[in-house]
XYZ file of C-alpha atoms in Angstrom:
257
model
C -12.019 3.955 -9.070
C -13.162 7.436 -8.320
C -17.017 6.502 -8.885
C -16.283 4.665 -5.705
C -13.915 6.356 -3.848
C -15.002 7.079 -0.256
C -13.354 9.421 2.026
C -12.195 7.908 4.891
C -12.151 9.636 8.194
C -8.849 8.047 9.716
C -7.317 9.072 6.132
C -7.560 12.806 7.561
C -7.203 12.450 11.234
C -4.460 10.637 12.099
C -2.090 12.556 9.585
C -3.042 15.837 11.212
C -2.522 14.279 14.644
C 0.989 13.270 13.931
C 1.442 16.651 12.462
C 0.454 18.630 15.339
C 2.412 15.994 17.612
C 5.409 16.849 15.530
C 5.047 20.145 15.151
C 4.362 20.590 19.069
C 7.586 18.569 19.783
C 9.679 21.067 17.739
C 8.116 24.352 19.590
C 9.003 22.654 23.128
C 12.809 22.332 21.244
C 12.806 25.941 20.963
C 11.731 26.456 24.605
C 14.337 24.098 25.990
C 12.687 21.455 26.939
C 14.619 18.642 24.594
C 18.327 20.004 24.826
C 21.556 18.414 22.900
C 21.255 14.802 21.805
C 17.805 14.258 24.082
C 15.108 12.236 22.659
C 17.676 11.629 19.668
C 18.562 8.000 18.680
C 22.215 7.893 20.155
C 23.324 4.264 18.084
C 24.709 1.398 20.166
C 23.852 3.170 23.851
C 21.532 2.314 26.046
C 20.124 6.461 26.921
C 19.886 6.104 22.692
C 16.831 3.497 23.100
C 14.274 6.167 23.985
C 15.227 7.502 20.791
C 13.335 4.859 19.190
C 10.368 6.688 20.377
C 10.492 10.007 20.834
C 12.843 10.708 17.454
C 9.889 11.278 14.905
C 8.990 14.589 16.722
C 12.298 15.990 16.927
C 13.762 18.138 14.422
C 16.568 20.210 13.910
C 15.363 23.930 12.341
C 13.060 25.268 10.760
C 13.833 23.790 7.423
C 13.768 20.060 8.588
C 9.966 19.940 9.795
C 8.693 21.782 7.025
C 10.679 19.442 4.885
C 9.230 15.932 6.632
C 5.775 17.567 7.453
C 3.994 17.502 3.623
C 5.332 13.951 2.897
C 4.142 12.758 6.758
C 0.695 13.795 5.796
C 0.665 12.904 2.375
C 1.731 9.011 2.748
C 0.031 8.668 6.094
C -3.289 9.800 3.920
C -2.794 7.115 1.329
C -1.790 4.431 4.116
C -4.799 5.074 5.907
C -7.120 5.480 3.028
C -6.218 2.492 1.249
C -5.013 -0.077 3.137
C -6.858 1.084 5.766
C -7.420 -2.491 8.053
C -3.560 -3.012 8.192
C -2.338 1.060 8.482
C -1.964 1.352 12.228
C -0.272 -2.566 11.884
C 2.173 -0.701 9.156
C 2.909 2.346 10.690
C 3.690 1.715 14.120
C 5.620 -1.526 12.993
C 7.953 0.187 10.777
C 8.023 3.068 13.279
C 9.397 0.495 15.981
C 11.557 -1.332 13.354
C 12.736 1.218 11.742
C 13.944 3.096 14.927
C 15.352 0.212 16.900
C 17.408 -1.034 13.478
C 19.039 2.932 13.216
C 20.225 2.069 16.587
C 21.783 -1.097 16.055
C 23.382 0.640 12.822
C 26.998 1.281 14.151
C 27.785 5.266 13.242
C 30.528 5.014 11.021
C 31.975 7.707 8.739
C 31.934 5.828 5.449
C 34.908 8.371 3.980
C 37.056 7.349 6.571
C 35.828 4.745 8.775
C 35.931 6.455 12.077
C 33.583 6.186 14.353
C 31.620 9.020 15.598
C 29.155 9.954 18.173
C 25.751 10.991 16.576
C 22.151 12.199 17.732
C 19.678 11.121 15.038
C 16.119 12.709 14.614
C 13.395 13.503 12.631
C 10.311 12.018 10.911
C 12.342 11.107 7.752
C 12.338 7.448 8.495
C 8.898 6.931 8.843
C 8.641 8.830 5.440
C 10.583 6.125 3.833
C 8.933 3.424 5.684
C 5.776 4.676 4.008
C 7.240 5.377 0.764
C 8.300 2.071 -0.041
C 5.454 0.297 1.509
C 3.083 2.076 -0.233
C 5.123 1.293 -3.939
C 6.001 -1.855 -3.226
C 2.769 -3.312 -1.742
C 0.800 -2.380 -5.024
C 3.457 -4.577 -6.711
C 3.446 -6.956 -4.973
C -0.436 -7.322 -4.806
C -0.654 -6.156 -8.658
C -4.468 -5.107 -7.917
C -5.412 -1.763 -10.506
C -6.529 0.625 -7.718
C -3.089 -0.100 -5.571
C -1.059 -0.291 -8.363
C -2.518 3.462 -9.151
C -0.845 4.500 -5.657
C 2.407 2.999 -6.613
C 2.516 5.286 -9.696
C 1.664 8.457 -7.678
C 3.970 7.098 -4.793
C 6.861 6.645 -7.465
C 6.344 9.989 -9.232
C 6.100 12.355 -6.432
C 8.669 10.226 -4.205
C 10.555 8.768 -6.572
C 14.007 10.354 -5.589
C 13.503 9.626 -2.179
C 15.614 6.475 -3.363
C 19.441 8.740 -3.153
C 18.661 9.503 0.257
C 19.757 5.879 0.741
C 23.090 6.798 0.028
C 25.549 8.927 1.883
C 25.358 12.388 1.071
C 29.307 12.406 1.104
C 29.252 9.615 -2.439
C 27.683 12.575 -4.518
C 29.255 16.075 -2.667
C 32.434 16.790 -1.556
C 31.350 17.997 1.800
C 33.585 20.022 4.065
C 31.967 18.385 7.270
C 29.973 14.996 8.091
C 26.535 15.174 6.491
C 24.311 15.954 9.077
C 21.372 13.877 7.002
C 20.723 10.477 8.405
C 21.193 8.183 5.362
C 21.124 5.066 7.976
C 17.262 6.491 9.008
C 16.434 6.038 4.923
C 17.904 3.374 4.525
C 16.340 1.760 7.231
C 12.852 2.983 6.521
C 12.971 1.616 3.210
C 14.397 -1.607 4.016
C 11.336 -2.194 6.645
C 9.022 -0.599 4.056
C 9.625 -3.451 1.641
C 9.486 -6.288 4.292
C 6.339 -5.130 5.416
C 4.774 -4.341 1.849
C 6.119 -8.333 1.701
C 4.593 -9.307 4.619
C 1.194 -7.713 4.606
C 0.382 -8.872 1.070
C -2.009 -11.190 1.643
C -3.669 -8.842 4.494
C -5.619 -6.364 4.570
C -8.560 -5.390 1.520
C -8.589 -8.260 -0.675
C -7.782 -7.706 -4.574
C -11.428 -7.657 -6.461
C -11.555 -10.240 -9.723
C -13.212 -9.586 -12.738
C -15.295 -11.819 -14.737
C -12.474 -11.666 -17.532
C -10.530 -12.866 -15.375
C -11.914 -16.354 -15.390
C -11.520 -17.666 -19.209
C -13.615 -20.738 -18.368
C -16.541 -19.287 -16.275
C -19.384 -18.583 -17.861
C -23.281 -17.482 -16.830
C -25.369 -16.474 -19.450
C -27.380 -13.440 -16.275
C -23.850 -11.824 -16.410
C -24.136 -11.228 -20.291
C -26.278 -8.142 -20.178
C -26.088 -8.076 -24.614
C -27.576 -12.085 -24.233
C -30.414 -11.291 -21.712
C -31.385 -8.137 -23.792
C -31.890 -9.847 -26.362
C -33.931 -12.891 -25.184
C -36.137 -10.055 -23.491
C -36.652 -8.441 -26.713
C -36.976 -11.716 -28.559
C -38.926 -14.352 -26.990
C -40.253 -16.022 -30.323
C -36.674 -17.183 -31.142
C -36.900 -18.744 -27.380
C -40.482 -20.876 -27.327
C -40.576 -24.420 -26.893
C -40.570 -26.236 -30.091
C -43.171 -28.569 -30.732
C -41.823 -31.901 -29.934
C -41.887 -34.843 -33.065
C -44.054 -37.705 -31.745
C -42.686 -40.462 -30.697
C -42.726 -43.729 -32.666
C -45.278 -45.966 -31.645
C -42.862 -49.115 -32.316
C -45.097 -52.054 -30.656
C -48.009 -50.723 -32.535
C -46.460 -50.743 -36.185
C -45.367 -54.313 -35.785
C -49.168 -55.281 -34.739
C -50.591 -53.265 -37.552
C -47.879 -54.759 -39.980
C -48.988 -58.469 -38.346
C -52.831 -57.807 -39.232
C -51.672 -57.384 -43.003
C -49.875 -60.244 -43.321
């Protein structure tokens, strides 16, 4: 795979432009510009839609870019370097999806059922949208050189799968989690439904001549054309047995009788 590998360009560009798109929406947070719940995803109301949007560059300290900004580059790298004809299809789909089904969510405190008023952002979803595209498309497509990115996927990322779950079902928290478990979940939902949908798309999956148990060319056995190069006296035409001369015998055999 790595005799092979190629670098490609839009593997290293358009992780670093969502990075500095990120990271320049969080500066203009510190000068003011995106105040309270603005730009958030607000679920169920309409000034909440733009959320949708404008969300993935939000963030709320320090701690919460730096935390979303490795994995952003890191999955966005493998999406665009291997399954590069269907990336931008992937990742502004479940960026779309993913946002718009967060909204529809309805924000309910699971400990007690209330419902409360929340402003959701980050990049988070979009890193579970990746996440479980990228493992469960090599599964799905069970081709070696994707199924290699599911196994780095799944042991770098692999406990991105609590972050499903309410924080408040492992912690006893003294306040509402202020982690978006809907965001996860909803990232990873879309990330399986597209890994579903864009199986057949995209790079198709290379088969080998073992593959095929009843095809057979004797130019692809390298050992069997070796040999008839180094051999051609075990390969020349065998002198052919003449041919009975039938109507002949039976005049020859009439003359003697």
């Amino acid at each position: 795979m790595l005799k092979n590998f190629q670098l490609s360009p839009k593997a290293i560009f358009y992780p670093m432009l969502m990075l500095a798109a990120m990271w320049t929406g969080f500066f203009l947070q510190q000068f003011g510009l995106f105040r309270d719940c603005s730009g958030s995803i607000i679920p169920l109301t309409p000034e909440g839609l733009k959320g949708i949007f404008f969300s993935p560059f939000l963030h709320g300290n320090l701690e919460h870019i730096i935390g979303n900004s490795l994995p952003i580059v890191v999955l966005m790298f493998l999406l665009y370097q291997f399954y590069q004809p269907i990336a931008s299809k992937v990742f502004f789909t479940g960026w779309i999806a993913t946002g718009l089904l967060v909204w529809l969510l309805p924000p309910i405190d699971i400990m007690t059922g209330d419902f409360y008023y929340s402003c959701i952002i980050g990049a988070s979803g979009l890193v579970y949208v990746m996440a479980f595209f990228l493992f469960f498309s090599g599964v799905f497509r069970w081709d070696l050189k994707l199924l290699a990115v599911t196994l780095l996927v799944g042991m770098y990322y692999g406990g991105l799968v609590w972050g499903v779950f309410p924080e408040e079902l492992f912690y006893n928290l003294d306040a509402p989690s202020k982690i978006s478990w809907q965001s996860h979940l909803s990232g990873a939902v879309v990330g399986v439904i597209l890994a579903f949908i864009f199986k057949n798309s995209g790079e198709k999956k290379k088969k080998y001549i073992w593959e095929f148990p009843d095809y057979y060319n004797e130019k692809d056995d390298k050992l069997w054309m070796q040999y008839k190069e180094n051999h051609p006296e075990d390969f020349r035409e065998m002198p052919q047995k003449k041919k009975d001369a039938v109507w002949e015998l039976l005049d020859e055999l009439r003359k003697r009788s």
